[in-house]
mmCIF file with all atom_site columns, C-alpha atoms in Angstrom:
data_model
loop_
_atom_site.group_PDB
_atom_site.id
_atom_site.type_symbol
_atom_site.label_atom_id
_atom_site.label_alt_id
_atom_site.label_comp_id
_atom_site.label_asym_id
_atom_site.label_entity_id
_atom_site.label_seq_id
_atom_site.pdbx_PDB_ins_code
_atom_site.Cartn_x
_atom_site.Cartn_y
_atom_site.Cartn_z
_atom_site.occupancy
_atom_site.B_iso_or_equiv
_atom_site.pdbx_formal_charge
_atom_site.auth_seq_id
_atom_site.auth_comp_id
_atom_site.auth_asym_id
_atom_site.auth_atom_id
_atom_site.pdbx_PDB_model_num
ATOM 1   C CA . MET A 1 1   ? 83.433  208.987 136.762 1.00 94.00 ? 1   MET A CA 1
ATOM 2   C CA . ILE A 1 2   ? 84.042  205.117 137.758 1.00 97.00 ? 2   ILE A CA 1
ATOM 3   C CA . ASP A 1 3   ? 84.818  202.631 134.763 1.00 98.00 ? 3   ASP A CA 1
ATOM 4   C CA . LEU A 1 4   ? 84.175  199.043 134.660 1.00 97.00 ? 4   LEU A CA 1
ATOM 5   C CA . ASP A 1 5   ? 86.524  197.024 132.028 1.00 97.00 ? 5   ASP A CA 1
ATOM 6   C CA . ARG A 1 6   ? 85.736  193.119 131.876 1.00 97.00 ? 6   ARG A CA 1
ATOM 7   C CA . GLU A 1 7   ? 88.335  191.446 129.754 1.00 94.00 ? 7   GLU A CA 1
ATOM 8   C CA . GLY A 1 8   ? 87.622  187.807 130.198 1.00 95.00 ? 8   GLY A CA 1
ATOM 9   C CA . ASP A 1 9   ? 88.608  186.846 133.483 1.00 97.00 ? 9   ASP A CA 1
ATOM 10  C CA . VAL A 1 10  ? 90.140  189.951 134.681 1.00 98.00 ? 10  VAL A CA 1
ATOM 11  C CA . TRP A 1 11  ? 88.099  192.972 135.796 1.00 98.00 ? 11  TRP A CA 1
ATOM 12  C CA . THR A 1 12  ? 89.492  196.583 135.732 1.00 98.00 ? 12  THR A CA 1
ATOM 13  C CA . VAL A 1 13  ? 87.630  199.280 137.933 1.00 98.00 ? 13  VAL A CA 1
ATOM 14  C CA . THR A 1 14  ? 89.098  202.658 137.132 1.00 98.00 ? 14  THR A CA 1
ATOM 15  C CA . LEU A 1 15  ? 88.604  205.846 139.329 1.00 98.00 ? 15  LEU A CA 1
ATOM 16  C CA . ASN A 1 16  ? 87.962  208.378 136.477 1.00 98.00 ? 16  ASN A CA 1
ATOM 17  C CA . ARG A 1 17  ? 87.806  212.159 137.815 1.00 97.00 ? 17  ARG A CA 1
ATOM 18  C CA . PRO A 1 18  ? 91.395  213.382 137.276 1.00 97.00 ? 18  PRO A CA 1
ATOM 19  C CA . ASP A 1 19  ? 90.405  217.017 137.449 1.00 96.00 ? 19  ASP A CA 1
ATOM 20  C CA . LYS A 1 20  ? 89.385  216.465 141.142 1.00 95.00 ? 20  LYS A CA 1
ATOM 21  C CA . ALA A 1 21  ? 92.244  213.944 142.019 1.00 97.00 ? 21  ALA A CA 1
ATOM 22  C CA . ASN A 1 22  ? 89.671  211.273 141.707 1.00 97.00 ? 22  ASN A CA 1
ATOM 23  C CA . ALA A 1 23  ? 88.045  212.787 145.112 1.00 96.00 ? 23  ALA A CA 1
ATOM 24  C CA . LEU A 1 24  ? 85.537  210.532 145.839 1.00 97.00 ? 24  LEU A CA 1
ATOM 25  C CA . THR A 1 25  ? 81.316  211.393 145.824 1.00 96.00 ? 25  THR A CA 1
ATOM 26  C CA . GLU A 1 26  ? 78.637  209.361 147.520 1.00 96.00 ? 26  GLU A CA 1
ATOM 27  C CA . ALA A 1 27  ? 77.593  208.429 143.560 1.00 96.00 ? 27  ALA A CA 1
ATOM 28  C CA . MET A 1 28  ? 81.015  207.110 143.122 1.00 97.00 ? 28  MET A CA 1
ATOM 29  C CA . LEU A 1 29  ? 81.517  205.260 146.384 1.00 97.00 ? 29  LEU A CA 1
ATOM 30  C CA . GLN A 1 30  ? 77.689  203.606 145.537 1.00 98.00 ? 30  GLN A CA 1
ATOM 31  C CA . ASP A 1 31  ? 79.275  202.745 141.823 1.00 98.00 ? 31  ASP A CA 1
ATOM 32  C CA . LEU A 1 32  ? 82.275  201.618 142.959 1.00 98.00 ? 32  LEU A CA 1
ATOM 33  C CA . ILE A 1 33  ? 80.433  198.881 145.757 1.00 98.00 ? 33  ILE A CA 1
ATOM 34  C CA . ALA A 1 34  ? 78.199  197.722 142.879 1.00 98.00 ? 34  ALA A CA 1
ATOM 35  C CA . ALA A 1 35  ? 81.225  197.324 140.793 1.00 98.00 ? 35  ALA A CA 1
ATOM 36  C CA . MET A 1 36  ? 82.686  195.161 143.444 1.00 98.00 ? 36  MET A CA 1
ATOM 37  C CA . GLN A 1 37  ? 79.826  193.114 144.211 1.00 97.00 ? 37  GLN A CA 1
ATOM 38  C CA . ALA A 1 38  ? 79.541  192.376 140.444 1.00 97.00 ? 38  ALA A CA 1
ATOM 39  C CA . ALA A 1 39  ? 83.366  191.433 140.413 1.00 98.00 ? 39  ALA A CA 1
ATOM 40  C CA . ARG A 1 40  ? 83.012  188.502 142.561 1.00 97.00 ? 40  ARG A CA 1
ATOM 41  C CA . ALA A 1 41  ? 82.311  186.689 139.091 1.00 97.00 ? 41  ALA A CA 1
ATOM 42  C CA . ALA A 1 42  ? 85.736  187.718 138.159 1.00 98.00 ? 42  ALA A CA 1
ATOM 43  C CA . ARG A 1 43  ? 88.799  185.705 138.890 1.00 98.00 ? 43  ARG A CA 1
ATOM 44  C CA . ALA A 1 44  ? 91.083  188.699 139.429 1.00 98.00 ? 44  ALA A CA 1
ATOM 45  C CA . VAL A 1 45  ? 90.097  192.432 139.868 1.00 98.00 ? 45  VAL A CA 1
ATOM 46  C CA . ILE A 1 46  ? 92.358  195.450 139.186 1.00 98.00 ? 46  ILE A CA 1
ATOM 47  C CA . LEU A 1 47  ? 91.683  198.662 141.133 1.00 98.00 ? 47  LEU A CA 1
ATOM 48  C CA . THR A 1 48  ? 93.402  201.684 139.479 1.00 98.00 ? 48  THR A CA 1
ATOM 49  C CA . GLY A 1 49  ? 92.935  205.308 138.415 1.00 98.00 ? 49  GLY A CA 1
ATOM 50  C CA . VAL A 1 50  ? 93.590  208.301 135.856 1.00 98.00 ? 50  VAL A CA 1
ATOM 51  C CA . GLY A 1 51  ? 96.008  210.844 136.311 1.00 96.00 ? 51  GLY A CA 1
ATOM 52  C CA . ARG A 1 52  ? 98.837  211.022 138.875 1.00 95.00 ? 52  ARG A CA 1
ATOM 53  C CA . VAL A 1 53  ? 96.564  210.810 141.997 1.00 98.00 ? 53  VAL A CA 1
ATOM 54  C CA . PHE A 1 54  ? 94.816  207.139 143.038 1.00 98.00 ? 54  PHE A CA 1
ATOM 55  C CA . SER A 1 55  ? 92.395  209.293 144.939 1.00 98.00 ? 55  SER A CA 1
ATOM 56  C CA . ALA A 1 56  ? 92.377  212.163 147.621 1.00 95.00 ? 56  ALA A CA 1
ATOM 57  C CA . GLY A 1 57  ? 89.890  210.594 149.463 1.00 94.00 ? 57  GLY A CA 1
ATOM 58  C CA . ALA A 1 58  ? 86.444  212.187 149.817 1.00 91.00 ? 58  ALA A CA 1
ATOM 59  C CA . ASP A 1 59  ? 85.249  215.334 147.691 1.00 92.00 ? 59  ASP A CA 1
ATOM 60  C CA . LEU A 1 60  ? 85.504  218.072 150.377 1.00 84.00 ? 60  LEU A CA 1
ATOM 61  C CA . ASP A 1 61  ? 81.916  219.479 149.636 1.00 87.00 ? 61  ASP A CA 1
ATOM 62  C CA . ALA A 1 62  ? 80.504  215.943 149.870 1.00 88.00 ? 62  ALA A CA 1
ATOM 63  C CA . ALA A 1 63  ? 82.658  215.345 153.190 1.00 85.00 ? 63  ALA A CA 1
ATOM 64  C CA . ARG A 1 64  ? 81.418  218.443 154.654 1.00 82.00 ? 64  ARG A CA 1
ATOM 65  C CA . ALA A 1 65  ? 77.939  217.597 154.109 1.00 88.00 ? 65  ALA A CA 1
ATOM 66  C CA . GLY A 1 66  ? 78.253  214.094 155.787 1.00 89.00 ? 66  GLY A CA 1
ATOM 67  C CA . LEU A 1 67  ? 80.038  211.921 153.507 1.00 91.00 ? 67  LEU A CA 1
ATOM 68  C CA . ALA A 1 68  ? 83.426  211.942 155.838 1.00 87.00 ? 68  ALA A CA 1
ATOM 69  C CA . THR A 1 69  ? 81.555  209.451 158.211 1.00 89.00 ? 69  THR A CA 1
ATOM 70  C CA . SER A 1 70  ? 79.151  207.503 155.669 1.00 94.00 ? 70  SER A CA 1
ATOM 71  C CA . PRO A 1 71  ? 79.031  203.645 156.108 1.00 95.00 ? 71  PRO A CA 1
ATOM 72  C CA . LEU A 1 72  ? 79.464  203.221 152.249 1.00 97.00 ? 72  LEU A CA 1
ATOM 73  C CA . TRP A 1 73  ? 83.344  203.652 152.576 1.00 96.00 ? 73  TRP A CA 1
ATOM 74  C CA . GLU A 1 74  ? 83.166  200.436 155.059 1.00 96.00 ? 74  GLU A CA 1
ATOM 75  C CA . GLU A 1 75  ? 80.695  199.095 152.865 1.00 97.00 ? 75  GLU A CA 1
ATOM 76  C CA . LEU A 1 76  ? 83.118  199.342 150.200 1.00 98.00 ? 76  LEU A CA 1
ATOM 77  C CA . SER A 1 77  ? 86.066  197.947 151.759 1.00 97.00 ? 77  SER A CA 1
ATOM 78  C CA . ALA A 1 78  ? 84.209  194.882 152.944 1.00 97.00 ? 78  ALA A CA 1
ATOM 79  C CA . ALA A 1 79  ? 83.009  194.649 149.340 1.00 98.00 ? 79  ALA A CA 1
ATOM 80  C CA . VAL A 1 80  ? 86.779  194.699 148.034 1.00 98.00 ? 80  VAL A CA 1
ATOM 81  C CA . ALA A 1 81  ? 87.841  192.197 151.076 1.00 97.00 ? 81  ALA A CA 1
ATOM 82  C CA . ASP A 1 82  ? 84.788  189.583 150.015 1.00 97.00 ? 82  ASP A CA 1
ATOM 83  C CA . LEU A 1 83  ? 86.420  189.423 146.500 1.00 98.00 ? 83  LEU A CA 1
ATOM 84  C CA . PRO A 1 84  ? 87.118  185.319 146.063 1.00 97.00 ? 84  PRO A CA 1
ATOM 85  C CA . GLY A 1 85  ? 89.532  186.238 143.397 1.00 97.00 ? 85  GLY A CA 1
ATOM 86  C CA . LEU A 1 86  ? 92.846  187.898 143.353 1.00 98.00 ? 86  LEU A CA 1
ATOM 87  C CA . SER A 1 87  ? 92.660  191.896 143.863 1.00 98.00 ? 87  SER A CA 1
ATOM 88  C CA . ILE A 1 88  ? 95.195  194.110 142.924 1.00 98.00 ? 88  ILE A CA 1
ATOM 89  C CA . ALA A 1 89  ? 95.510  197.851 143.861 1.00 98.00 ? 89  ALA A CA 1
ATOM 90  C CA . ALA A 1 90  ? 97.352  199.292 140.708 1.00 98.00 ? 90  ALA A CA 1
ATOM 91  C CA . LEU A 1 91  ? 97.935  202.470 142.509 1.00 98.00 ? 91  LEU A CA 1
ATOM 92  C CA . ASN A 1 92  ? 98.479  204.963 139.762 1.00 97.00 ? 92  ASN A CA 1
ATOM 93  C CA . GLY A 1 93  ? 99.976  207.793 142.290 1.00 98.00 ? 93  GLY A CA 1
ATOM 94  C CA . THR A 1 94  ? 99.120  209.368 145.878 1.00 97.00 ? 94  THR A CA 1
ATOM 95  C CA . LEU A 1 95  ? 96.682  207.583 147.896 1.00 97.00 ? 95  LEU A CA 1
ATOM 96  C CA . ALA A 1 96  ? 94.924  209.621 150.908 1.00 96.00 ? 96  ALA A CA 1
ATOM 97  C CA . GLY A 1 97  ? 92.304  209.658 153.550 1.00 91.00 ? 97  GLY A CA 1
ATOM 98  C CA . GLY A 1 98  ? 89.398  207.574 152.920 1.00 90.00 ? 98  GLY A CA 1
ATOM 99  C CA . ALA A 1 99  ? 90.189  205.834 149.756 1.00 95.00 ? 99  ALA A CA 1
ATOM 100 C CA . MET A 1 100 ? 92.858  204.240 151.696 1.00 96.00 ? 100 MET A CA 1
ATOM 101 C CA . GLY A 1 101 ? 90.459  201.564 152.692 1.00 96.00 ? 101 GLY A CA 1
ATOM 102 C CA . MET A 1 102 ? 89.878  200.056 149.501 1.00 97.00 ? 102 MET A CA 1
ATOM 103 C CA . ALA A 1 103 ? 93.657  199.666 148.644 1.00 98.00 ? 103 ALA A CA 1
ATOM 104 C CA . LEU A 1 104 ? 93.976  198.142 152.229 1.00 98.00 ? 104 LEU A CA 1
ATOM 105 C CA . ALA A 1 105 ? 91.304  195.289 151.141 1.00 98.00 ? 105 ALA A CA 1
ATOM 106 C CA . CYS A 1 106 ? 93.085  194.338 148.335 1.00 98.00 ? 106 CYS A CA 1
ATOM 107 C CA . ASP A 1 107 ? 95.652  191.342 148.298 1.00 98.00 ? 107 ASP A CA 1
ATOM 108 C CA . ILE A 1 108 ? 98.468  193.329 146.256 1.00 98.00 ? 108 ILE A CA 1
ATOM 109 C CA . ARG A 1 109 ? 99.320  197.018 146.102 1.00 98.00 ? 109 ARG A CA 1
ATOM 110 C CA . ILE A 1 110 ? 101.653 198.558 143.619 1.00 98.00 ? 110 ILE A CA 1
ATOM 111 C CA . ALA A 1 111 ? 102.370 202.231 143.446 1.00 98.00 ? 111 ALA A CA 1
ATOM 112 C CA . PRO A 1 112 ? 105.035 204.550 141.399 1.00 98.00 ? 112 PRO A CA 1
ATOM 113 C CA . PRO A 1 113 ? 107.844 206.193 142.892 1.00 98.00 ? 113 PRO A CA 1
ATOM 114 C CA . HIS A 1 114 ? 105.907 209.615 143.132 1.00 97.00 ? 114 HIS A CA 1
ATOM 115 C CA . ALA A 1 115 ? 103.136 208.148 144.955 1.00 98.00 ? 115 ALA A CA 1
ATOM 116 C CA . LYS A 1 116 ? 102.888 209.480 149.068 1.00 98.00 ? 116 LYS A CA 1
ATOM 117 C CA . PHE A 1 117 ? 100.269 207.985 151.516 1.00 98.00 ? 117 PHE A CA 1
ATOM 118 C CA . PHE A 1 118 ? 98.578  209.615 154.018 1.00 96.00 ? 118 PHE A CA 1
ATOM 119 C CA . TYR A 1 119 ? 95.489  209.420 156.090 1.00 95.00 ? 119 TYR A CA 1
ATOM 120 C CA . PRO A 1 120 ? 94.386  213.233 158.147 1.00 92.00 ? 120 PRO A CA 1
ATOM 121 C CA . VAL A 1 121 ? 91.460  211.714 159.314 1.00 89.00 ? 121 VAL A CA 1
ATOM 122 C CA . MET A 1 122 ? 92.106  213.071 162.608 1.00 91.00 ? 122 MET A CA 1
ATOM 123 C CA . LYS A 1 123 ? 92.930  216.484 161.655 1.00 89.00 ? 123 LYS A CA 1
ATOM 124 C CA . LEU A 1 124 ? 89.947  216.961 160.162 1.00 85.00 ? 124 LEU A CA 1
ATOM 125 C CA . GLY A 1 125 ? 87.912  215.931 163.284 1.00 87.00 ? 125 GLY A CA 1
ATOM 126 C CA . PHE A 1 126 ? 86.533  212.615 162.559 1.00 87.00 ? 126 PHE A CA 1
ATOM 127 C CA . LEU A 1 127 ? 87.399  208.602 163.250 1.00 91.00 ? 127 LEU A CA 1
ATOM 128 C CA . PRO A 1 128 ? 89.011  206.498 160.365 1.00 93.00 ? 128 PRO A CA 1
ATOM 129 C CA . GLN A 1 129 ? 86.636  203.671 159.150 1.00 92.00 ? 129 GLN A CA 1
ATOM 130 C CA . PRO A 1 130 ? 86.820  200.748 161.514 1.00 93.00 ? 130 PRO A CA 1
ATOM 131 C CA . SER A 1 131 ? 88.511  198.352 159.514 1.00 96.00 ? 131 SER A CA 1
ATOM 132 C CA . ASP A 1 132 ? 91.273  200.644 158.075 1.00 96.00 ? 132 ASP A CA 1
ATOM 133 C CA . PRO A 1 133 ? 93.334  200.846 161.573 1.00 97.00 ? 133 PRO A CA 1
ATOM 134 C CA . LEU A 1 134 ? 93.018  196.887 161.756 1.00 97.00 ? 134 LEU A CA 1
ATOM 135 C CA . ARG A 1 135 ? 94.021  196.339 158.169 1.00 97.00 ? 135 ARG A CA 1
ATOM 136 C CA . MET A 1 136 ? 96.501  198.933 158.454 1.00 97.00 ? 136 MET A CA 1
ATOM 137 C CA . SER A 1 137 ? 98.108  197.402 161.273 1.00 97.00 ? 137 SER A CA 1
ATOM 138 C CA . ALA A 1 138 ? 97.946  193.692 159.901 1.00 96.00 ? 138 ALA A CA 1
ATOM 139 C CA . LEU A 1 139 ? 100.636 195.133 157.519 1.00 97.00 ? 139 LEU A CA 1
ATOM 140 C CA . ILE A 1 140 ? 102.773 197.387 159.064 1.00 98.00 ? 140 ILE A CA 1
ATOM 141 C CA . GLY A 1 141 ? 102.210 197.007 162.626 1.00 98.00 ? 141 GLY A CA 1
ATOM 142 C CA . PRO A 1 142 ? 100.358 199.235 165.342 1.00 98.00 ? 142 PRO A CA 1
ATOM 143 C CA . ALA A 1 143 ? 103.204 202.089 165.784 1.00 98.00 ? 143 ALA A CA 1
ATOM 144 C CA . ARG A 1 144 ? 103.473 202.683 162.144 1.00 98.00 ? 144 ARG A CA 1
ATOM 145 C CA . THR A 1 145 ? 99.585  202.816 161.878 1.00 98.00 ? 145 THR A CA 1
ATOM 146 C CA . LYS A 1 146 ? 99.841  205.624 164.430 1.00 97.00 ? 146 LYS A CA 1
ATOM 147 C CA . LEU A 1 147 ? 102.260 207.202 162.988 1.00 97.00 ? 147 LEU A CA 1
ATOM 148 C CA . ILE A 1 148 ? 100.260 207.759 160.176 1.00 97.00 ? 148 ILE A CA 1
ATOM 149 C CA . LEU A 1 149 ? 96.725  208.109 161.349 1.00 97.00 ? 149 LEU A CA 1
ATOM 150 C CA . MET A 1 150 ? 97.947  209.755 164.734 1.00 96.00 ? 150 MET A CA 1
ATOM 151 C CA . GLY A 1 151 ? 101.353 211.250 163.974 1.00 96.00 ? 151 GLY A CA 1
ATOM 152 C CA . GLY A 1 152 ? 99.969  213.076 160.579 1.00 95.00 ? 152 GLY A CA 1
ATOM 153 C CA . GLN A 1 153 ? 102.933 211.681 158.634 1.00 97.00 ? 153 GLN A CA 1
ATOM 154 C CA . LYS A 1 154 ? 102.968 211.627 154.778 1.00 97.00 ? 154 LYS A CA 1
ATOM 155 C CA . ILE A 1 155 ? 104.786 208.470 153.744 1.00 98.00 ? 155 ILE A CA 1
ATOM 156 C CA . GLU A 1 156 ? 106.529 208.093 150.415 1.00 98.00 ? 156 GLU A CA 1
ATOM 157 C CA . ALA A 1 157 ? 106.976 205.256 148.451 1.00 98.00 ? 157 ALA A CA 1
ATOM 158 C CA . GLU A 1 158 ? 110.068 203.953 149.388 1.00 98.00 ? 158 GLU A CA 1
ATOM 159 C CA . GLU A 1 159 ? 109.234 204.272 152.849 1.00 98.00 ? 159 GLU A CA 1
ATOM 160 C CA . ALA A 1 160 ? 105.807 202.617 152.175 1.00 98.00 ? 160 ALA A CA 1
ATOM 161 C CA . LEU A 1 161 ? 107.520 199.797 150.568 1.00 98.00 ? 161 LEU A CA 1
ATOM 162 C CA . ARG A 1 162 ? 109.978 199.211 153.425 1.00 98.00 ? 162 ARG A CA 1
ATOM 163 C CA . PHE A 1 163 ? 106.997 199.157 155.682 1.00 98.00 ? 163 PHE A CA 1
ATOM 164 C CA . GLY A 1 164 ? 104.963 196.764 153.876 1.00 98.00 ? 164 GLY A CA 1
ATOM 165 C CA . LEU A 1 165 ? 102.206 199.197 153.123 1.00 98.00 ? 165 LEU A CA 1
ATOM 166 C CA . ILE A 1 166 ? 102.702 198.380 149.311 1.00 98.00 ? 166 ILE A CA 1
ATOM 167 C CA . ASP A 1 167 ? 104.244 195.602 148.084 1.00 98.00 ? 167 ASP A CA 1
ATOM 168 C CA . ARG A 1 168 ? 106.325 196.821 144.789 1.00 98.00 ? 168 ARG A CA 1
ATOM 169 C CA . ILE A 1 169 ? 107.345 199.995 143.279 1.00 98.00 ? 169 ILE A CA 1
ATOM 170 C CA . MET A 1 170 ? 106.961 200.551 139.409 1.00 97.00 ? 170 MET A CA 1
ATOM 171 C CA . PRO A 1 171 ? 107.391 202.927 136.785 1.00 97.00 ? 171 PRO A CA 1
ATOM 172 C CA . ALA A 1 172 ? 103.630 204.664 136.666 1.00 96.00 ? 172 ALA A CA 1
ATOM 173 C CA . ASP A 1 173 ? 103.541 203.667 132.752 1.00 96.00 ? 173 ASP A CA 1
ATOM 174 C CA . GLU A 1 174 ? 103.940 199.946 133.505 1.00 97.00 ? 174 GLU A CA 1
ATOM 175 C CA . ILE A 1 175 ? 102.080 199.346 136.620 1.00 98.00 ? 175 ILE A CA 1
ATOM 176 C CA . LEU A 1 176 ? 98.678  198.298 134.892 1.00 97.00 ? 176 LEU A CA 1
ATOM 177 C CA . ALA A 1 177 ? 100.613 196.105 132.669 1.00 97.00 ? 177 ALA A CA 1
ATOM 178 C CA . HIS A 1 178 ? 102.386 194.597 135.871 1.00 98.00 ? 178 HIS A CA 1
ATOM 179 C CA . ALA A 1 179 ? 99.423  194.103 137.588 1.00 98.00 ? 179 ALA A CA 1
ATOM 180 C CA . ARG A 1 180 ? 97.596  192.125 134.671 1.00 98.00 ? 180 ARG A CA 1
ATOM 181 C CA . ASP A 1 181 ? 100.833 190.024 134.422 1.00 98.00 ? 181 ASP A CA 1
ATOM 182 C CA . LEU A 1 182 ? 100.282 189.134 138.220 1.00 98.00 ? 182 LEU A CA 1
ATOM 183 C CA . THR A 1 183 ? 96.985  187.577 137.586 1.00 98.00 ? 183 THR A CA 1
ATOM 184 C CA . ALA A 1 184 ? 98.169  185.558 134.996 1.00 98.00 ? 184 ALA A CA 1
ATOM 185 C CA . ASP A 1 185 ? 98.729  182.347 137.175 1.00 98.00 ? 185 ASP A CA 1
ATOM 186 C CA . THR A 1 186 ? 95.607  182.875 139.228 1.00 98.00 ? 186 THR A CA 1
ATOM 187 C CA . VAL A 1 187 ? 93.359  183.024 136.082 1.00 97.00 ? 187 VAL A CA 1
ATOM 188 C CA . ALA A 1 188 ? 94.880  180.005 134.503 1.00 97.00 ? 188 ALA A CA 1
ATOM 189 C CA . ALA A 1 189 ? 94.689  177.945 137.759 1.00 98.00 ? 189 ALA A CA 1
ATOM 190 C CA . LYS A 1 190 ? 91.532  176.066 138.835 1.00 98.00 ? 190 LYS A CA 1
ATOM 191 C CA . VAL A 1 191 ? 88.916  178.467 140.589 1.00 97.00 ? 191 VAL A CA 1
ATOM 192 C CA . ALA A 1 192 ? 88.619  176.191 143.678 1.00 97.00 ? 192 ALA A CA 1
ATOM 193 C CA . LEU A 1 193 ? 92.642  175.999 143.739 1.00 98.00 ? 193 LEU A CA 1
ATOM 194 C CA . ALA A 1 194 ? 92.972  179.687 143.838 1.00 97.00 ? 194 ALA A CA 1
ATOM 195 C CA . GLN A 1 195 ? 90.360  180.454 145.839 1.00 96.00 ? 195 GLN A CA 1
ATOM 196 C CA . ASP A 1 196 ? 91.488  177.837 148.579 1.00 96.00 ? 196 ASP A CA 1
ATOM 197 C CA . ILE A 1 197 ? 95.240  179.442 148.522 1.00 96.00 ? 197 ILE A CA 1
ATOM 198 C CA . LYS A 1 198 ? 93.689  183.298 148.920 1.00 96.00 ? 198 LYS A CA 1
ATOM 199 C CA . ARG A 1 199 ? 91.488  181.770 152.135 1.00 94.00 ? 199 ARG A CA 1
ATOM 200 C CA . MET A 1 200 ? 94.648  180.130 153.504 1.00 94.00 ? 200 MET A CA 1
ATOM 201 C CA . CYS A 1 201 ? 97.005  183.061 153.060 1.00 93.00 ? 201 CYS A CA 1
ATOM 202 C CA . ALA A 1 202 ? 94.247  184.948 155.231 1.00 86.00 ? 202 ALA A CA 1
ATOM 203 C CA . GLY A 1 203 ? 94.342  182.327 157.825 1.00 72.00 ? 203 GLY A CA 1
ATOM 204 C CA . ALA A 1 204 ? 91.133  180.872 157.098 1.00 48.00 ? 204 ALA A CA 1
ATOM 205 C CA . SER A 1 205 ? 89.992  177.157 156.760 1.00 38.00 ? 205 SER A CA 1
#
């Protein structure tokens, strides 16, 4: 249910459970973590999904069995944030719940016009993963983060773009190709130069 395509220096990690809105199970989280750890060898990583929904978050049965509070979510977002190459979330559709973490940890987020963004963790009686509010606040500010996490708001693509939650809206059938285009300069650059620029953008020395 997690596909990994190694095409030269650009690796693509795909959520492939469209019949369940790409809802994540424990095994899928473990596979995603392994893929992201392996992808440290790549110059660029694209994260995407199959179908009209990027991910509905945790599989409901798995969430009730304890997955909602699993440390695997934080481990996954840390593995994405740790990637030395350029990371792009080529979101094929709606992004919800705990799946938000891996997209927030990417360097760039692209989404189609029909995508929606929501994180109903409080309504379900759980805390968000520790790094998610911090990364979201860094992108869109504390008040807008509370609008999503505490106000329970479902944000549509145009508003997400205005907020800075996503960086570009593209037609769904063009998103993956555009993400690949965005990796071209990074892949063509010297490895150390590209990695240094990424560190400078993060405020690291």
